[in-house]
PDB file of C-alpha atoms in Angstrom:
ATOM      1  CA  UNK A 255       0.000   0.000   0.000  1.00 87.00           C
ATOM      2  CA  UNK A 256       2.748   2.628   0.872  1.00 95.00           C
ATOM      3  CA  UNK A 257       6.234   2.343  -0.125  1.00 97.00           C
ATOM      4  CA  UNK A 258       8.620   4.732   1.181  1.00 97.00           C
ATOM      5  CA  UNK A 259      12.202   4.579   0.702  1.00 97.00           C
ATOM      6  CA  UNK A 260      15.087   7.279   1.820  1.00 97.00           C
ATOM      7  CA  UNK A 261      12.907   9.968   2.270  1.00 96.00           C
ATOM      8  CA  UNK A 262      15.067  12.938   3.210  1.00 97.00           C
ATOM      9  CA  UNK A 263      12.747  16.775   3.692  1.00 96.00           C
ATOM     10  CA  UNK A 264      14.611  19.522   4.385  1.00 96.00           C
ATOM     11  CA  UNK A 265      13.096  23.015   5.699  1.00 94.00           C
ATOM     12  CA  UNK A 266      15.024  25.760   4.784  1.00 91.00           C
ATOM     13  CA  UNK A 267      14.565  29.417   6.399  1.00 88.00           C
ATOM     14  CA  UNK A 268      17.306  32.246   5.258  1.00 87.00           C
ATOM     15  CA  UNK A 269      20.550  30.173   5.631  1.00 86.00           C
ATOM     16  CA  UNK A 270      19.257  27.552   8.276  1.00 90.00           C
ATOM     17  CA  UNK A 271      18.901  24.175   6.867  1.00 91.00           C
ATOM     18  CA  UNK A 272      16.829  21.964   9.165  1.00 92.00           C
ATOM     19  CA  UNK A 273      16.261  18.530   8.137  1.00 94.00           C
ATOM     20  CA  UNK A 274      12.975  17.350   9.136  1.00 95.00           C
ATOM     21  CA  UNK A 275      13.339  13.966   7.599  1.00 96.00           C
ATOM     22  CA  UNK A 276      16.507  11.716   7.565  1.00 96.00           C
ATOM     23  CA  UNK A 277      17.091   8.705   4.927  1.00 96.00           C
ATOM     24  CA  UNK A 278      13.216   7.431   6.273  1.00 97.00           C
ATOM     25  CA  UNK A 279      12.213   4.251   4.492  1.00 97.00           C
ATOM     26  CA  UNK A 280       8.939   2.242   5.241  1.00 95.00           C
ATOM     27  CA  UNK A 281       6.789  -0.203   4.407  1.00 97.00           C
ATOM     28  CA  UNK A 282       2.941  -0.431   5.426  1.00 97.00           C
ATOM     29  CA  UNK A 283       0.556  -2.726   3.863  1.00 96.00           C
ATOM     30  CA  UNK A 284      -3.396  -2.619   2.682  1.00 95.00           C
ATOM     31  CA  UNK A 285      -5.166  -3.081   6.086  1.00 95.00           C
ATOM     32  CA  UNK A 286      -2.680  -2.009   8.474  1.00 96.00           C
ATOM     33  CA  UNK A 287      -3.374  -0.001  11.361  1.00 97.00           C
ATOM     34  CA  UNK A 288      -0.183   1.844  12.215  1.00 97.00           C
ATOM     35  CA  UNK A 289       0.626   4.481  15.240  1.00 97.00           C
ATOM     36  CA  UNK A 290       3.128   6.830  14.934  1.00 97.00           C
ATOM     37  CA  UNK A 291       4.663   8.528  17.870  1.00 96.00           C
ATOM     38  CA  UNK A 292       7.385  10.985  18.902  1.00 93.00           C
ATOM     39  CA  UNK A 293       8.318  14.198  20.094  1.00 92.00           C
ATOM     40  CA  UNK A 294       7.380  17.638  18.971  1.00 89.00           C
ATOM     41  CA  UNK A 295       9.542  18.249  15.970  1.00 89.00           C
ATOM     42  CA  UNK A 296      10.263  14.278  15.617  1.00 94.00           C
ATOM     43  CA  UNK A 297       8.905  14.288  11.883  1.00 93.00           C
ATOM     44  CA  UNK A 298       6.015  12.002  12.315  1.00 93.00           C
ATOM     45  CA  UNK A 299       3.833  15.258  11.370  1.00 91.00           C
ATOM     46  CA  UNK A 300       6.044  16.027   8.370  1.00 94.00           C
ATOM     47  CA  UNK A 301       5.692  12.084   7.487  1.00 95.00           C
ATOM     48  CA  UNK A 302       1.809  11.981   7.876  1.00 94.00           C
ATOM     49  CA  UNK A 303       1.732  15.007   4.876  1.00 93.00           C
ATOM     50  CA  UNK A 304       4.406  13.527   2.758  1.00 94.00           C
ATOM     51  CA  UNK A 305       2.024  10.368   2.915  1.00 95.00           C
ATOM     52  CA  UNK A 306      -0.883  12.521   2.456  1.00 94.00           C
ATOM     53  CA  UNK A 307       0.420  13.984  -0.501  1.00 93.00           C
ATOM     54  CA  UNK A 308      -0.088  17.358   0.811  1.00 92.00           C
ATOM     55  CA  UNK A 309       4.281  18.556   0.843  1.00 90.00           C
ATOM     56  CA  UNK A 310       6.930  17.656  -1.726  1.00 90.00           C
ATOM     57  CA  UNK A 311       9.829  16.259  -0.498  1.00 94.00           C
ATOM     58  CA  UNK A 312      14.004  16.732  -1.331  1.00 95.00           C
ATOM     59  CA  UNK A 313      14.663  12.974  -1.966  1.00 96.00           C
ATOM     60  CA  UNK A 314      13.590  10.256  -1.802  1.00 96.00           C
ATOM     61  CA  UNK A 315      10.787   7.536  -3.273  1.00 96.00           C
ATOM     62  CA  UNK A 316       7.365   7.350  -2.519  1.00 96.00           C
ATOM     63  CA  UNK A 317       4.769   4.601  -3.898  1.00 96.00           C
ATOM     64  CA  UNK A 318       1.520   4.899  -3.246  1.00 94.00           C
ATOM     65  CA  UNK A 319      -1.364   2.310  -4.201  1.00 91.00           C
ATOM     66  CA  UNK A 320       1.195   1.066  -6.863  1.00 90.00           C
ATOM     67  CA  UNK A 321       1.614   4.597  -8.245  1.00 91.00           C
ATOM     68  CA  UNK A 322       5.020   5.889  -7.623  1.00 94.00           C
ATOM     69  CA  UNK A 323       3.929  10.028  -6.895  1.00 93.00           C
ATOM     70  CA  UNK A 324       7.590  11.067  -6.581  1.00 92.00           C
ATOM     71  CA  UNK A 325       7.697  13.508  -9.311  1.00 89.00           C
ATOM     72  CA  UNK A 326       3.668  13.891  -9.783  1.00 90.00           C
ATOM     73  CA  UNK A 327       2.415  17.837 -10.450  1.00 89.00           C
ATOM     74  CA  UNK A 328       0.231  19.633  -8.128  1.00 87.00           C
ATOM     75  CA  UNK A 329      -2.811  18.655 -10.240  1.00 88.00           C
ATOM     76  CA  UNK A 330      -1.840  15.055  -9.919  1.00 90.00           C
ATOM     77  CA  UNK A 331      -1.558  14.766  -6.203  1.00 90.00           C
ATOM     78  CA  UNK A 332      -4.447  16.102  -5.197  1.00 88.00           C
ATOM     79  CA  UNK A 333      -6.057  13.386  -8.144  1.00 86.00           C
ATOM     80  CA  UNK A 334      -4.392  10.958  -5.737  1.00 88.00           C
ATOM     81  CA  UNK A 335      -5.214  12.956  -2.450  1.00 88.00           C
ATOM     82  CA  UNK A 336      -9.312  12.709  -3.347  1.00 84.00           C
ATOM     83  CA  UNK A 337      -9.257   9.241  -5.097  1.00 84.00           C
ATOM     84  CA  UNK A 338      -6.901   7.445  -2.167  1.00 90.00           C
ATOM     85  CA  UNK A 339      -6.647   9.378   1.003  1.00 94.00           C
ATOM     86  CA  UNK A 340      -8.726  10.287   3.810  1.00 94.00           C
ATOM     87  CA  UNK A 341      -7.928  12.887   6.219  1.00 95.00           C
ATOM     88  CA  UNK A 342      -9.254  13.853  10.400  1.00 96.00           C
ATOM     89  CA  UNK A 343      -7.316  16.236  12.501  1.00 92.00           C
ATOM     90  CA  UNK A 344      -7.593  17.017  15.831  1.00 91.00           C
ATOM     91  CA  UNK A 345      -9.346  20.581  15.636  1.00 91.00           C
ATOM     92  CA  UNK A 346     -11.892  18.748  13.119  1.00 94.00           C
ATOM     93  CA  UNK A 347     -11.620  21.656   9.883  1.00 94.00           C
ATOM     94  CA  UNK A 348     -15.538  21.369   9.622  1.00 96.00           C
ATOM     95  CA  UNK A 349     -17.232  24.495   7.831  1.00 96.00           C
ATOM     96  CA  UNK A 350     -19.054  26.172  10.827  1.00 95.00           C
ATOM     97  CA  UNK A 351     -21.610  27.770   8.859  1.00 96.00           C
ATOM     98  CA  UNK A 352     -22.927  24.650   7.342  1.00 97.00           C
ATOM     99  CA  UNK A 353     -25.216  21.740   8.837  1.00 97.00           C
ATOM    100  CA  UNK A 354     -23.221  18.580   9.350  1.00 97.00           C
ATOM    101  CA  UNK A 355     -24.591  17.085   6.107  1.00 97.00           C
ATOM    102  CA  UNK A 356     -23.240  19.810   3.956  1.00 96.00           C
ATOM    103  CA  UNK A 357     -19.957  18.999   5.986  1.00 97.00           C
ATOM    104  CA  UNK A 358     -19.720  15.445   4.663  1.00 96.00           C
ATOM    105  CA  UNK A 359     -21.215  16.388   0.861  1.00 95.00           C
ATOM    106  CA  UNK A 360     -18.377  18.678   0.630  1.00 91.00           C
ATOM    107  CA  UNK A 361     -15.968  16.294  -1.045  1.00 89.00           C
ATOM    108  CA  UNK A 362     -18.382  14.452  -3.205  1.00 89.00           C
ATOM    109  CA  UNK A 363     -18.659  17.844  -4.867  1.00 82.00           C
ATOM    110  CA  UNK A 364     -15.028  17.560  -6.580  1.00 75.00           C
ATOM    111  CA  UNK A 365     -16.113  14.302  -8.069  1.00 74.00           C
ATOM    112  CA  UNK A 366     -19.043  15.896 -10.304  1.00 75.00           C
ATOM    113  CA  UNK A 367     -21.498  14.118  -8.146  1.00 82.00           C
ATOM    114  CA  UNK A 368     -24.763  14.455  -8.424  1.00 90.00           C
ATOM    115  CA  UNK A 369     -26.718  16.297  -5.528  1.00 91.00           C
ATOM    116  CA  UNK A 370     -29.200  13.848  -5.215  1.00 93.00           C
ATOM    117  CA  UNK A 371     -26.385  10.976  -5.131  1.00 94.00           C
ATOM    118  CA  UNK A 372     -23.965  13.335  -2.595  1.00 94.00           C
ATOM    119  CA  UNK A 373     -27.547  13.671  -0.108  1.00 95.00           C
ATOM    120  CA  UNK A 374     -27.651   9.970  -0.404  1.00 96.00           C
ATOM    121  CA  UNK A 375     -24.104   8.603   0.449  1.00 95.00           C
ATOM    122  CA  UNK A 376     -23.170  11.973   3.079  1.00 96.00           C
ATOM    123  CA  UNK A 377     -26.537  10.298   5.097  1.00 97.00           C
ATOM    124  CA  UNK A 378     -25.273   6.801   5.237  1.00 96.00           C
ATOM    125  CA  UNK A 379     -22.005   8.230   6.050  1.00 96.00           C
ATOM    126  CA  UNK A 380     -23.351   9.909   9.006  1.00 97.00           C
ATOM    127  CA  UNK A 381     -25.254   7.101   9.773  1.00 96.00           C
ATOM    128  CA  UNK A 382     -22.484   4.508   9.945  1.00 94.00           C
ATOM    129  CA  UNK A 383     -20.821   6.327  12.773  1.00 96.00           C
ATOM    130  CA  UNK A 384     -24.055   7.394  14.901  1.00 95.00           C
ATOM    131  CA  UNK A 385     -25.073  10.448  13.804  1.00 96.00           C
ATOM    132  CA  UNK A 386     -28.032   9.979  11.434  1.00 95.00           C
ATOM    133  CA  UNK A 387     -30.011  11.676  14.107  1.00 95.00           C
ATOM    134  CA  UNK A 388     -27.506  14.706  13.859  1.00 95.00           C
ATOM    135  CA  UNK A 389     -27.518  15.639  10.312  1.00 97.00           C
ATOM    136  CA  UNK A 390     -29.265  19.124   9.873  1.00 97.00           C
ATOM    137  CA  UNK A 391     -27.386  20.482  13.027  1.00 97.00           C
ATOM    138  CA  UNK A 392     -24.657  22.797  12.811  1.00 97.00           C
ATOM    139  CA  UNK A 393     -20.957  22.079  14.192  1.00 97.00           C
ATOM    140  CA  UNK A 394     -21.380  24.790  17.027  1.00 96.00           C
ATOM    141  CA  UNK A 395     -24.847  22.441  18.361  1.00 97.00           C
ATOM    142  CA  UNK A 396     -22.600  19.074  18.615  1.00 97.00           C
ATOM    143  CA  UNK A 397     -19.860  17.730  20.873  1.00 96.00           C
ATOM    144  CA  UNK A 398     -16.285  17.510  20.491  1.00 95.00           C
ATOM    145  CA  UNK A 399     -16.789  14.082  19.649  1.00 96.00           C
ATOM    146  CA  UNK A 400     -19.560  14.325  17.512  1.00 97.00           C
ATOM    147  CA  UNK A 401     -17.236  16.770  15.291  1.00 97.00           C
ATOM    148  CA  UNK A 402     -14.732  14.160  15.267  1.00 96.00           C
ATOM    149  CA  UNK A 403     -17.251  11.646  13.901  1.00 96.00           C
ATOM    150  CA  UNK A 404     -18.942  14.173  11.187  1.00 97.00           C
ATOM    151  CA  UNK A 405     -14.864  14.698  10.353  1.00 97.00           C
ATOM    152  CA  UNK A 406     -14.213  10.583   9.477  1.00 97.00           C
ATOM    153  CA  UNK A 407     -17.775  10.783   7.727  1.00 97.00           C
ATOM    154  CA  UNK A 408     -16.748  13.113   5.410  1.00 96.00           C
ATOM    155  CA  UNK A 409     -12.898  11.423   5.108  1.00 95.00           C
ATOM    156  CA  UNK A 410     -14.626   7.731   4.462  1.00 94.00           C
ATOM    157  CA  UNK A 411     -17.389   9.457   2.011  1.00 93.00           C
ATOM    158  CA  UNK A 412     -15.065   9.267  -0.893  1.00 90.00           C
ATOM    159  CA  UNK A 413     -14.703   5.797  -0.020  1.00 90.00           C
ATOM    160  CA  UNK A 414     -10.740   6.089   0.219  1.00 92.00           C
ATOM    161  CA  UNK A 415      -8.220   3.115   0.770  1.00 91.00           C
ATOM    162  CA  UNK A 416      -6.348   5.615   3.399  1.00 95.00           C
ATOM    163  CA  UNK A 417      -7.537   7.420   6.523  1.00 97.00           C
ATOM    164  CA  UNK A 418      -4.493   9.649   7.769  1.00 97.00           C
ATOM    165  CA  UNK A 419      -5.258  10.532  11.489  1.00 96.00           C
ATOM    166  CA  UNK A 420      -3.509  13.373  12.862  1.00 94.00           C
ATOM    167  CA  UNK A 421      -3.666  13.005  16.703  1.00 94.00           C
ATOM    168  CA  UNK A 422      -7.432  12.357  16.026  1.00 95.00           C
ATOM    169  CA  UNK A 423      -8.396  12.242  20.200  1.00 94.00           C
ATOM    170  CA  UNK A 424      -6.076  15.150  21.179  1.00 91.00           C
ATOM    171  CA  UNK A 425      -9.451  17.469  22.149  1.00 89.00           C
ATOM    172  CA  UNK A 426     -11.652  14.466  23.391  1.00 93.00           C
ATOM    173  CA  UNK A 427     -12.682  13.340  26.384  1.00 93.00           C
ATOM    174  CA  UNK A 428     -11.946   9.738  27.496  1.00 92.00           C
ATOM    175  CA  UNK A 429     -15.224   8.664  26.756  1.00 93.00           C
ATOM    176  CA  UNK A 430     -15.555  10.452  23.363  1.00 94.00           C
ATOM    177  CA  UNK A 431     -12.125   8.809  22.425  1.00 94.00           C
ATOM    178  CA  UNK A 432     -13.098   5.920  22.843  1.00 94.00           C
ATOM    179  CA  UNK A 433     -15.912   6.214  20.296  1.00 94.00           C
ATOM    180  CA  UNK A 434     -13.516   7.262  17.928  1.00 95.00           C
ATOM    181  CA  UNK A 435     -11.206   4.214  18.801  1.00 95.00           C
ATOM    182  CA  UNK A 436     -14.361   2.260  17.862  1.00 95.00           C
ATOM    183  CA  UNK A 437     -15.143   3.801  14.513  1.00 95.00           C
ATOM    184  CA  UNK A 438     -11.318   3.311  13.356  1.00 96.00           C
ATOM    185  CA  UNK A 439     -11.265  -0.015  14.949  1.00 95.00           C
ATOM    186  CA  UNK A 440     -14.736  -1.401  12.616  1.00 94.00           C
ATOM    187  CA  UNK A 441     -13.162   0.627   9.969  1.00 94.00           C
ATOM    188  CA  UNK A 442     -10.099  -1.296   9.956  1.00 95.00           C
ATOM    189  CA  UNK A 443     -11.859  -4.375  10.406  1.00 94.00           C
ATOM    190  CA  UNK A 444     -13.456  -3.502   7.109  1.00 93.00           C
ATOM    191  CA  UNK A 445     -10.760  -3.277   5.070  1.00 94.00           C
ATOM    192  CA  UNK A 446      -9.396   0.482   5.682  1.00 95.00           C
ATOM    193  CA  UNK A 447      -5.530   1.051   6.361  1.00 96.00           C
ATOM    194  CA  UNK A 448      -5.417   3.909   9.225  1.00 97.00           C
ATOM    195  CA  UNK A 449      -2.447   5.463   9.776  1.00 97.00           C
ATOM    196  CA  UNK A 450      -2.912   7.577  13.109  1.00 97.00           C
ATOM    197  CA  UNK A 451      -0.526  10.231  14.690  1.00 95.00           C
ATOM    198  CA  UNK A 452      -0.627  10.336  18.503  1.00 94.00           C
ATOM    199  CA  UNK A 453       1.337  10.930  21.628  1.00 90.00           C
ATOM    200  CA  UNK A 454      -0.613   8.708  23.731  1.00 91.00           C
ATOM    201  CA  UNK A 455       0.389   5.922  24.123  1.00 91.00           C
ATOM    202  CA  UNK A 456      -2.793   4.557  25.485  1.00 91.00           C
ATOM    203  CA  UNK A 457      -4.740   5.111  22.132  1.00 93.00           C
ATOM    204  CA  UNK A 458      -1.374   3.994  19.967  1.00 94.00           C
ATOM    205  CA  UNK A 459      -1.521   0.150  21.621  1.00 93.00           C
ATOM    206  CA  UNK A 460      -5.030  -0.058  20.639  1.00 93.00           C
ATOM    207  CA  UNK A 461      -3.405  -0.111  16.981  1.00 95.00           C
ATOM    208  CA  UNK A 462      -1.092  -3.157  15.619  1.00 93.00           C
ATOM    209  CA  UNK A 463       1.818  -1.681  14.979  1.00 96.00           C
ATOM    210  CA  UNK A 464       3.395   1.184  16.715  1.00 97.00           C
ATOM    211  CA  UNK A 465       6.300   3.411  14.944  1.00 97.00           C
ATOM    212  CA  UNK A 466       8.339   5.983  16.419  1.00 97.00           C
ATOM    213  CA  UNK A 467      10.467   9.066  15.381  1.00 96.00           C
ATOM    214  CA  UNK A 468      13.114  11.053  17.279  1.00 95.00           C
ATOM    215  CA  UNK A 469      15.369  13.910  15.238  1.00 95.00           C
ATOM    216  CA  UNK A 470      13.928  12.537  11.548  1.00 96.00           C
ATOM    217  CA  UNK A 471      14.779   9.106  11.949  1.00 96.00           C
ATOM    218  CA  UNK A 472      12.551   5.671  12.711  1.00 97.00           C
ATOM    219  CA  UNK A 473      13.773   4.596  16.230  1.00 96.00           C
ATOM    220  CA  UNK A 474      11.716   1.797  16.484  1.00 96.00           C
ATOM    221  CA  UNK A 475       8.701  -0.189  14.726  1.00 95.00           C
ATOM    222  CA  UNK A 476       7.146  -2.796  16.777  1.00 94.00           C
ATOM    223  CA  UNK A 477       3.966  -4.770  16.448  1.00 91.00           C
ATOM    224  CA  UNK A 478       1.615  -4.675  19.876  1.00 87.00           C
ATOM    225  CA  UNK A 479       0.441  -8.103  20.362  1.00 77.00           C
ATOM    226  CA  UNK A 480      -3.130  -9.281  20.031  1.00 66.00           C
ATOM    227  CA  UNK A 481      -3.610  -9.571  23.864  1.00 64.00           C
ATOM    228  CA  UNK A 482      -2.156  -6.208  24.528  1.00 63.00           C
ATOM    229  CA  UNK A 483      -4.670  -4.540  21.961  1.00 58.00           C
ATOM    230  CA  UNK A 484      -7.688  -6.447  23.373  1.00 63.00           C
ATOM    231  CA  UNK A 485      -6.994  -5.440  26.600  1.00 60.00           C
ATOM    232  CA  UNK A 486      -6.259  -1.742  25.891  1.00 56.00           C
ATOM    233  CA  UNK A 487      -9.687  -1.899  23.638  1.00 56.00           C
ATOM    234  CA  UNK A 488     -11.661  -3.644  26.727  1.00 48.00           C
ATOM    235  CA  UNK A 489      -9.983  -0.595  29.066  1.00 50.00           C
ATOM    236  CA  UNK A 490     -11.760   1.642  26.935  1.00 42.00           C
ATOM    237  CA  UNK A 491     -15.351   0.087  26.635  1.00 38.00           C
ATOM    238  CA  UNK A 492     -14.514  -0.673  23.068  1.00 37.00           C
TER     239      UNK A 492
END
């Protein structure tokens, strides 16, 4: 599903040169579901929009799907962006002025979709994580974790392969994260690779595989056991 191999990014500001990214190479295949962690300027963040097609990087490979996007146009990423990738973050980047609904149409609308069809999938959307009974209210009338849900309604709408989470229970409660925990979990189940940014660690074990950064480099990449992840998952009610 993703093949990454010697990614180097480099930020440059006047003279500085900081390098964000060092000689990063990875592997993650179709139905993973894959934590990354580190510290504030780590480059997990800089990794999750080099996946997400969203930055160019200095050098480097990148496969994505079996389409190598290393020297695609701006045009042709965001092809691949809509078509493959799915994206929450943790201050949700819903439209305030519009009912949650409109929220989850919004991307259908790049695909020439017709209104009737857009009404018709954003509704099931919103109905296969809870909300069906939501979908005329605005963003400032729901919860924190009702946003979060309206925000991987609209990300699955498209029907991606990819859901990039980018520290996707940072503003939740532990009760409202652990709804979210459950929507990526059946989500995964059904086929969906998640690749989730997070610094805690007690929503990274519910994933399978945990990876983690420190100065632009992959320190380690382990795989939490089956037991572990059940039990973290039963902690949480999931």
């Amino acid at each position: 599903m993703i093949d990454i191999q010697h990614l180097v990014k480099i930020y440059r500001t006047g003279d500085l040169r900081f390098k964000a990214l060092d000689d990063v190479s990875l592997r993650i295949e179709k139905g993973e579901f894959t934590a990354i962690m580190g510290p504030s300027g780590s480059g997990k963040s800089t990794l999750m929009n080099l996946i997400g097609c969203l930055d160019s990087f200095d050098r480097g490979r990148y496969v994505l799907n079996g389409v190598d996007v290393t020297h695609m146009t701006g045009n042709e990423l965001a092809e691949i962006r809509n078509k493959e990738i799915g994206f929450v973050f943790q201050a949700f980047n819903l439209i305030p002025r519009v009912s949650l609904l409109a929220n989850v149409e919004l991307p259908m609308s790049y695909y020439g979709t017709t209104k009737k069809e857009r009404r018709k999938k954003a509704i099931e959307a919103l109905e296969h994580v809870g909300l069906g009974h939501r979908l005329m209210h605005m963003p400032n009338q729901v919860s924190g974790g009702e946003k979060q849900r309206t925000a991987i309604a609209r990300a699955m709408v498209n029907q991606p392969s990819i859901i990039l989470a980018d520290e996707p229970t940072g503003n939740l409660d532990s009760k409202s994260s652990a709804e979210i925990m459950k929507i990526f979990h059946r989500l995964n189940e059904e086929g969906v690779t998640i690749i989730m940014v997070t610094h805690e660690h007690d929503i990274a074990i519910q994933a399978r595989r945990i990876i983690r950064f420190k100065d632009g480099k992959i320190v380690s990449d382990e795989i939490v056991t089956k037991s572990e992840c059940e039990a973290k998952r039963l902690d949480c009610s999931i």
